[in-house]
């Protein structure tokens, strides 16, 4: 049982859907245990009763929020003192209060899954850009209502349009390459300007320039306290008339009510959304607007990508238990 010795437990929060063999093989570094809780109250109760004592690592999925709720300070402090690692199976880890994990004594080291999500998420991004520019949602809707072409406003070509990418991480950079194949000119804004090599020659602009010059604005930045509602009423006012807005990041990086207003006024021509502020609740102003193309958080919803993500997250646990270091710690804890 590796260097961790007898008694090391690994807790699964959520489900392994694809990489079951890889998960089962982890039993050579620890005992694999599950939760019996079905909601936060039960989970907290079990933690306080010592049910998870000896758990050294947790593997969690996006949907395990339905069991534990947010991994906030209250929950972090209720988790067993044996816990050292939390491997999140996803790129975005906004559900986890990393600061509380770092501050706990002993700290909990957190990892996410970068890279493996990039291709599939950027593919959905392209689907939404094309769908929103071309008004495919309106067309598909009319067809099902028995009205053929001619009922839907004429769309726009991607070729020659300026795509502004807000957040030039792995997904943003992947999207850049794909969008160029459709003839789009890519500009970006990011906390830090990237090297020429990393940005692939995309032009770096200020946040305000990005808002003012994009024909299509794509949101590809993580959600945190600095990015919540980074796109709101004032930002829509700075955009071009008839802009297209696309979001595959997290719903709350944009003020959804402000988007609905901007769509209703015609400021925004159309939108393509994979993520929503209060998932799975969708703002009725989006639901009822056939100009917007809506997808239920399907960015990484492919067998291949989900398998890679699960294997990656499991590898984080294996590596942590075998070497004392996670494979892909979250950036906030990179120096720990
Ligand atoms: O939303 C999906 C992810 O964060 O991986």
GROMACS .gro file of C-alpha atoms and ligand atoms in nm:
model
  341
    1UNK     CA    1   0.000   0.000   0.000
    2UNK     CA    2   0.270   0.252  -0.106
    3UNK     CA    3   0.448   0.466   0.151
    4UNK     CA    4   0.122   0.576   0.308
    5UNK     CA    5   0.078   0.258   0.504
    6UNK     CA    6  -0.232   0.083   0.624
    7UNK     CA    7  -0.526   0.304   0.713
    8UNK     CA    8  -0.489   0.549   0.421
    9UNK     CA    9  -0.834   0.615   0.278
   10UNK     CA   10  -0.940   0.783  -0.047
   11UNK     CA   11  -1.291   0.926  -0.052
   12UNK     CA   12  -1.498   0.948  -0.371
   13UNK     CA   13  -1.744   1.239  -0.382
   14UNK     CA   14  -1.959   1.193  -0.691
   15UNK     CA   15  -1.921   0.921  -0.954
   16UNK     CA   16  -1.655   0.776  -1.178
   17UNK     CA   17  -1.834   0.740  -1.512
   18UNK     CA   18  -1.557   0.628  -1.749
   19UNK     CA   19  -1.222   0.551  -1.587
   20UNK     CA   20  -1.342   0.283  -1.344
   21UNK     CA   21  -1.036   0.060  -1.396
   22UNK     CA   22  -0.799   0.350  -1.325
   23UNK     CA   23  -0.998   0.430  -1.012
   24UNK     CA   24  -1.003   0.068  -0.894
   25UNK     CA   25  -0.625   0.047  -0.946
   26UNK     CA   26  -0.583   0.328  -0.688
   27UNK     CA   27  -0.659   0.064  -0.426
   28UNK     CA   28  -0.287  -0.014  -0.427
   29UNK     CA   29  -0.219   0.321  -0.257
   30UNK     CA   30  -0.522   0.345  -0.028
   31UNK     CA   31  -0.860   0.205   0.069
   32UNK     CA   32  -1.131   0.341  -0.161
   33UNK     CA   33  -1.432   0.466   0.032
   34UNK     CA   34  -1.760   0.633  -0.065
   35UNK     CA   35  -2.000   0.868   0.106
   36UNK     CA   36  -2.342   0.757   0.218
   37UNK     CA   37  -2.460   1.118   0.251
   38UNK     CA   38  -2.714   1.256   0.010
   39UNK     CA   39  -2.704   1.619   0.120
   40UNK     CA   40  -2.480   1.873   0.295
   41UNK     CA   41  -2.640   1.833   0.638
   42UNK     CA   42  -2.583   1.458   0.631
   43UNK     CA   43  -2.229   1.497   0.499
   44UNK     CA   44  -2.133   1.750   0.767
   45UNK     CA   45  -2.286   1.523   1.032
   46UNK     CA   46  -2.083   1.226   0.906
   47UNK     CA   47  -1.765   1.437   0.906
   48UNK     CA   48  -1.830   1.546   1.266
   49UNK     CA   49  -1.902   1.189   1.375
   50UNK     CA   50  -1.559   1.084   1.244
   51UNK     CA   51  -1.689   0.867   0.959
   52UNK     CA   52  -1.412   0.995   0.729
   53UNK     CA   53  -1.124   0.986   0.977
   54UNK     CA   54  -0.820   0.845   0.798
   55UNK     CA   55  -0.924   0.994   0.462
   56UNK     CA   56  -0.605   1.143   0.315
   57UNK     CA   57  -0.735   1.232  -0.032
   58UNK     CA   58  -1.072   1.327  -0.178
   59UNK     CA   59  -1.169   1.293  -0.544
   60UNK     CA   60  -1.463   1.520  -0.625
   61UNK     CA   61  -1.677   1.584  -0.930
   62UNK     CA   62  -1.857   1.904  -1.039
   63UNK     CA   63  -2.193   1.741  -0.961
   64UNK     CA   64  -2.094   1.637  -0.609
   65UNK     CA   65  -2.203   1.988  -0.513
   66UNK     CA   66  -2.546   1.823  -0.470
   67UNK     CA   67  -2.398   1.615  -0.184
   68UNK     CA   68  -2.169   1.862  -0.007
   69UNK     CA   69  -2.272   2.205  -0.127
   70UNK     CA   70  -1.985   2.450  -0.172
   71UNK     CA   71  -1.646   2.350  -0.036
   72UNK     CA   72  -1.650   2.662   0.179
   73UNK     CA   73  -1.483   2.746   0.508
   74UNK     CA   74  -1.746   2.564   0.716
   75UNK     CA   75  -1.704   2.245   0.517
   76UNK     CA   76  -1.325   2.270   0.493
   77UNK     CA   77  -1.303   2.294   0.872
   78UNK     CA   78  -1.535   1.995   0.919
   79UNK     CA   79  -1.325   1.769   0.693
   80UNK     CA   80  -1.104   1.518   0.877
   81UNK     CA   81  -0.765   1.640   0.997
   82UNK     CA   82  -0.608   1.345   0.812
   83UNK     CA   83  -0.709   1.505   0.478
   84UNK     CA   84  -0.416   1.640   0.274
   85UNK     CA   85  -0.534   1.643  -0.088
   86UNK     CA   86  -0.847   1.727  -0.282
   87UNK     CA   87  -0.851   1.640  -0.653
   88UNK     CA   88  -1.126   1.819  -0.844
   89UNK     CA   89  -1.232   1.653  -1.170
   90UNK     CA   90  -1.273   1.967  -1.380
   91UNK     CA   91  -1.093   2.279  -1.491
   92UNK     CA   92  -1.301   2.537  -1.303
   93UNK     CA   93  -1.274   2.504  -0.925
   94UNK     CA   94  -1.482   2.805  -0.820
   95UNK     CA   95  -1.684   2.577  -0.588
   96UNK     CA   96  -1.376   2.530  -0.369
   97UNK     CA   97  -1.257   2.799  -0.128
   98UNK     CA   98  -0.887   2.746  -0.195
   99UNK     CA   99  -0.797   3.015   0.057
  100UNK     CA  100  -0.977   2.822   0.333
  101UNK     CA  101  -0.802   2.501   0.221
  102UNK     CA  102  -0.461   2.672   0.241
  103UNK     CA  103  -0.539   2.835   0.576
  104UNK     CA  104  -0.651   2.513   0.744
  105UNK     CA  105  -0.413   2.341   0.979
  106UNK     CA  106  -0.298   2.109   0.829
  107UNK     CA  107  -0.363   2.262   0.484
  108UNK     CA  108  -0.553   2.082   0.210
  109UNK     CA  109  -0.376   2.084  -0.125
  110UNK     CA  110  -0.613   2.122  -0.420
  111UNK     CA  111  -0.572   2.017  -0.783
  112UNK     CA  112  -0.783   2.073  -1.092
  113UNK     CA  113  -0.776   1.935  -1.446
  114UNK     CA  114  -0.626   2.180  -1.693
  115UNK     CA  115  -0.543   2.097  -2.058
  116UNK     CA  116  -0.762   1.787  -2.091
  117UNK     CA  117  -1.071   2.008  -2.119
  118UNK     CA  118  -0.936   2.251  -2.379
  119UNK     CA  119  -1.029   2.088  -2.709
  120UNK     CA  120  -1.384   1.985  -2.623
  121UNK     CA  121  -1.467   2.319  -2.458
  122UNK     CA  122  -1.321   2.519  -2.747
  123UNK     CA  123  -1.527   2.303  -2.986
  124UNK     CA  124  -1.846   2.405  -2.802
  125UNK     CA  125  -1.722   2.762  -2.813
  126UNK     CA  126  -1.696   2.745  -3.193
  127UNK     CA  127  -2.041   2.582  -3.212
  128UNK     CA  128  -2.187   2.869  -3.008
  129UNK     CA  129  -2.005   3.138  -3.208
  130UNK     CA  130  -2.131   2.996  -3.538
  131UNK     CA  131  -2.475   2.926  -3.394
  132UNK     CA  132  -2.510   3.279  -3.258
  133UNK     CA  133  -2.365   3.455  -3.565
  134UNK     CA  134  -2.575   3.252  -3.806
  135UNK     CA  135  -2.888   3.250  -3.589
  136UNK     CA  136  -2.915   2.874  -3.613
  137UNK     CA  137  -3.126   2.852  -3.299
  138UNK     CA  138  -3.396   3.071  -3.454
  139UNK     CA  139  -3.385   2.862  -3.772
  140UNK     CA  140  -3.408   2.531  -3.588
  141UNK     CA  141  -3.694   2.663  -3.379
  142UNK     CA  142  -3.896   2.786  -3.680
  143UNK     CA  143  -3.840   2.460  -3.865
  144UNK     CA  144  -3.994   2.267  -3.575
  145UNK     CA  145  -4.287   2.508  -3.581
  146UNK     CA  146  -4.347   2.422  -3.947
  147UNK     CA  147  -4.202   2.750  -4.082
  148UNK     CA  148  -3.913   2.712  -4.323
  149UNK     CA  149  -3.631   2.956  -4.402
  150UNK     CA  150  -3.722   3.320  -4.441
  151UNK     CA  151  -3.875   3.352  -4.094
  152UNK     CA  152  -3.538   3.396  -3.925
  153UNK     CA  153  -3.321   3.711  -3.934
  154UNK     CA  154  -3.029   3.673  -4.176
  155UNK     CA  155  -2.704   3.593  -3.993
  156UNK     CA  156  -2.340   3.695  -4.029
  157UNK     CA  157  -2.022   3.520  -4.148
  158UNK     CA  158  -1.735   3.465  -3.904
  159UNK     CA  159  -1.481   3.550  -4.176
  160UNK     CA  160  -1.329   3.892  -4.124
  161UNK     CA  161  -1.491   3.942  -3.782
  162UNK     CA  162  -1.289   4.036  -3.474
  163UNK     CA  163  -1.307   3.772  -3.202
  164UNK     CA  164  -1.217   3.914  -2.861
  165UNK     CA  165  -1.110   3.648  -2.612
  166UNK     CA  166  -1.131   3.744  -2.246
  167UNK     CA  167  -0.905   3.497  -2.064
  168UNK     CA  168  -0.625   3.346  -2.272
  169UNK     CA  169  -0.570   3.021  -2.082
  170UNK     CA  170  -0.569   2.678  -2.242
  171UNK     CA  171  -0.927   2.704  -2.373
  172UNK     CA  172  -0.881   3.061  -2.501
  173UNK     CA  173  -0.564   2.965  -2.687
  174UNK     CA  174  -0.725   2.655  -2.834
  175UNK     CA  175  -1.026   2.863  -2.944
  176UNK     CA  176  -0.793   3.116  -3.109
  177UNK     CA  177  -0.653   2.850  -3.344
  178UNK     CA  178  -0.996   2.715  -3.430
  179UNK     CA  179  -1.148   3.060  -3.488
  180UNK     CA  180  -0.865   3.152  -3.726
  181UNK     CA  181  -0.959   2.854  -3.941
  182UNK     CA  182  -1.296   3.030  -3.987
  183UNK     CA  183  -1.123   3.353  -4.093
  184UNK     CA  184  -1.169   3.542  -3.768
  185UNK     CA  185  -0.912   3.796  -3.645
  186UNK     CA  186  -0.831   3.725  -3.280
  187UNK     CA  187  -0.750   3.982  -3.012
  188UNK     CA  188  -0.733   3.904  -2.639
  189UNK     CA  189  -0.721   4.043  -2.291
  190UNK     CA  190  -0.574   3.854  -1.998
  191UNK     CA  191  -0.447   3.937  -1.649
  192UNK     CA  192  -0.098   3.909  -1.793
  193UNK     CA  193   0.011   3.954  -2.152
  194UNK     CA  194   0.134   3.623  -2.293
  195UNK     CA  195   0.459   3.563  -2.479
  196UNK     CA  196   0.430   3.588  -2.856
  197UNK     CA  197   0.479   3.211  -2.877
  198UNK     CA  198   0.201   3.132  -2.630
  199UNK     CA  199  -0.046   3.382  -2.773
  200UNK     CA  200   0.025   3.255  -3.124
  201UNK     CA  201   0.051   3.614  -3.243
  202UNK     CA  202  -0.295   3.723  -3.123
  203UNK     CA  203  -0.296   4.095  -3.045
  204UNK     CA  204  -0.304   4.186  -2.674
  205UNK     CA  205  -0.544   4.473  -2.596
  206UNK     CA  206  -0.673   4.644  -2.281
  207UNK     CA  207  -1.004   4.531  -2.133
  208UNK     CA  208  -1.177   4.845  -2.266
  209UNK     CA  209  -1.028   4.799  -2.614
  210UNK     CA  210  -1.149   4.440  -2.613
  211UNK     CA  211  -1.502   4.555  -2.530
  212UNK     CA  212  -1.497   4.835  -2.788
  213UNK     CA  213  -1.353   4.644  -3.083
  214UNK     CA  214  -1.483   4.286  -3.065
  215UNK     CA  215  -1.752   4.174  -3.308
  216UNK     CA  216  -1.774   3.854  -3.106
  217UNK     CA  217  -1.675   3.853  -2.739
  218UNK     CA  218  -1.587   3.516  -2.589
  219UNK     CA  219  -1.560   3.467  -2.213
  220UNK     CA  220  -1.291   3.215  -2.126
  221UNK     CA  221  -1.177   3.322  -1.781
  222UNK     CA  222  -1.218   3.146  -1.447
  223UNK     CA  223  -1.480   3.261  -1.197
  224UNK     CA  224  -1.342   3.413  -0.877
  225UNK     CA  225  -1.407   3.718  -0.662
  226UNK     CA  226  -1.227   3.940  -0.915
  227UNK     CA  227  -1.414   3.813  -1.221
  228UNK     CA  228  -1.770   3.780  -1.087
  229UNK     CA  229  -1.991   4.002  -1.312
  230UNK     CA  230  -1.685   4.131  -1.496
  231UNK     CA  231  -1.931   4.178  -1.783
  232UNK     CA  232  -2.224   4.385  -1.664
  233UNK     CA  233  -2.432   4.686  -1.767
  234UNK     CA  234  -2.139   4.930  -1.794
  235UNK     CA  235  -1.937   4.685  -2.004
  236UNK     CA  236  -2.226   4.618  -2.246
  237UNK     CA  237  -2.250   4.995  -2.296
  238UNK     CA  238  -1.885   4.997  -2.415
  239UNK     CA  239  -1.942   4.723  -2.675
  240UNK     CA  240  -2.017   4.759  -3.047
  241UNK     CA  241  -2.383   4.767  -3.144
  242UNK     CA  242  -2.483   4.421  -3.265
  243UNK     CA  243  -2.206   4.238  -3.078
  244UNK     CA  244  -2.229   3.862  -3.025
  245UNK     CA  245  -2.142   3.731  -2.676
  246UNK     CA  246  -2.040   3.374  -2.604
  247UNK     CA  247  -1.973   3.211  -2.266
  248UNK     CA  248  -1.836   2.864  -2.194
  249UNK     CA  249  -1.659   2.966  -1.870
  250UNK     CA  250  -1.896   3.017  -1.577
  251UNK     CA  251  -2.234   3.191  -1.584
  252UNK     CA  252  -2.153   3.434  -1.306
  253UNK     CA  253  -1.863   3.602  -1.489
  254UNK     CA  254  -2.147   3.785  -1.665
  255UNK     CA  255  -2.446   3.961  -1.511
  256UNK     CA  256  -2.721   3.757  -1.679
  257UNK     CA  257  -2.990   4.021  -1.618
  258UNK     CA  258  -2.770   4.281  -1.790
  259UNK     CA  259  -2.723   4.044  -2.085
  260UNK     CA  260  -3.100   3.997  -2.118
  261UNK     CA  261  -3.145   4.376  -2.120
  262UNK     CA  262  -2.872   4.415  -2.383
  263UNK     CA  263  -3.035   4.146  -2.599
  264UNK     CA  264  -3.378   4.304  -2.562
  265UNK     CA  265  -3.247   4.648  -2.661
  266UNK     CA  266  -3.068   4.504  -2.967
  267UNK     CA  267  -2.725   4.611  -2.835
  268UNK     CA  268  -2.633   4.242  -2.840
  269UNK     CA  269  -2.734   4.069  -3.166
  270UNK     CA  270  -2.726   3.722  -3.017
  271UNK     CA  271  -2.555   3.512  -2.755
  272UNK     CA  272  -2.427   3.158  -2.722
  273UNK     CA  273  -2.421   3.018  -2.370
  274UNK     CA  274  -2.307   2.689  -2.222
  275UNK     CA  275  -2.308   2.814  -1.863
  276UNK     CA  276  -2.557   3.007  -1.651
  277UNK     CA  277  -2.552   3.213  -1.336
  278UNK     CA  278  -2.781   2.984  -1.139
  279UNK     CA  279  -2.744   2.651  -1.314
  280UNK     CA  280  -2.964   2.461  -1.380
  281UNK     CA  281  -3.203   2.758  -1.360
  282UNK     CA  282  -3.210   2.962  -1.679
  283UNK     CA  283  -3.319   3.326  -1.687
  284UNK     CA  284  -3.663   3.341  -1.860
  285UNK     CA  285  -3.535   3.630  -2.072
  286UNK     CA  286  -3.286   3.386  -2.227
  287UNK     CA  287  -3.524   3.093  -2.241
  288UNK     CA  288  -3.783   3.293  -2.437
  289UNK     CA  289  -3.538   3.459  -2.675
  290UNK     CA  290  -3.485   3.252  -2.989
  291UNK     CA  291  -3.186   3.464  -3.086
  292UNK     CA  292  -2.979   3.297  -2.819
  293UNK     CA  293  -2.835   2.951  -2.846
  294UNK     CA  294  -2.831   2.767  -2.515
  295UNK     CA  295  -2.651   2.445  -2.425
  296UNK     CA  296  -2.674   2.281  -2.078
  297UNK     CA  297  -2.307   2.298  -1.966
  298UNK     CA  298  -2.185   2.048  -2.228
  299UNK     CA  299  -1.834   2.190  -2.274
  300UNK     CA  300  -1.657   1.867  -2.179
  301UNK     CA  301  -1.950   1.632  -2.236
  302UNK     CA  302  -1.776   1.373  -2.454
  303UNK     CA  303  -1.668   1.020  -2.367
  304UNK     CA  304  -1.308   1.091  -2.471
  305UNK     CA  305  -1.269   1.415  -2.278
  306UNK     CA  306  -1.451   1.296  -1.967
  307UNK     CA  307  -1.234   0.983  -1.963
  308UNK     CA  308  -0.917   1.193  -1.990
  309UNK     CA  309  -1.039   1.426  -1.714
  310UNK     CA  310  -1.115   1.139  -1.477
  311UNK     CA  311  -0.779   0.973  -1.547
  312UNK     CA  312  -0.604   1.308  -1.488
  313UNK     CA  313  -0.781   1.370  -1.157
  314UNK     CA  314  -0.710   1.013  -1.041
  315UNK     CA  315  -0.343   1.062  -1.140
  316UNK     CA  316  -0.336   1.366  -0.913
  317UNK     CA  317  -0.428   1.143  -0.620
  318UNK     CA  318  -0.187   0.867  -0.716
  319UNK     CA  319   0.101   1.109  -0.759
  320UNK     CA  320   0.021   1.290  -0.433
  321UNK     CA  321   0.010   0.967  -0.235
  322UNK     CA  322   0.321   0.825  -0.399
  323UNK     CA  323   0.540   1.137  -0.408
  324UNK     CA  324   0.377   1.391  -0.175
  325UNK     CA  325   0.304   1.627  -0.467
  326UNK     CA  326  -0.009   1.673  -0.677
  327UNK     CA  327   0.042   1.657  -1.054
  328UNK     CA  328  -0.153   1.978  -1.128
  329UNK     CA  329  -0.199   2.189  -0.814
  330UNK     CA  330  -0.425   2.493  -0.858
  331UNK     CA  331  -0.221   2.808  -0.939
  332UNK     CA  332  -0.294   2.968  -0.598
  333UNK     CA  333  -0.108   2.680  -0.430
  334UNK     CA  334   0.167   2.631  -0.689
  335UNK     CA  335   0.436   2.739  -0.440
  336UNK     CA  336   0.314   2.527  -0.147
  337LIG     O1  337  -1.705   2.323  -1.658
  337LIG     C1  338  -1.624   2.237  -1.671
  337LIG     C2  339  -1.496   2.237  -1.605
  337LIG     O2  340  -1.470   2.329  -1.527
  337LIG     O3  341  -1.415   2.146  -1.631
   0.00000   0.00000   0.00000
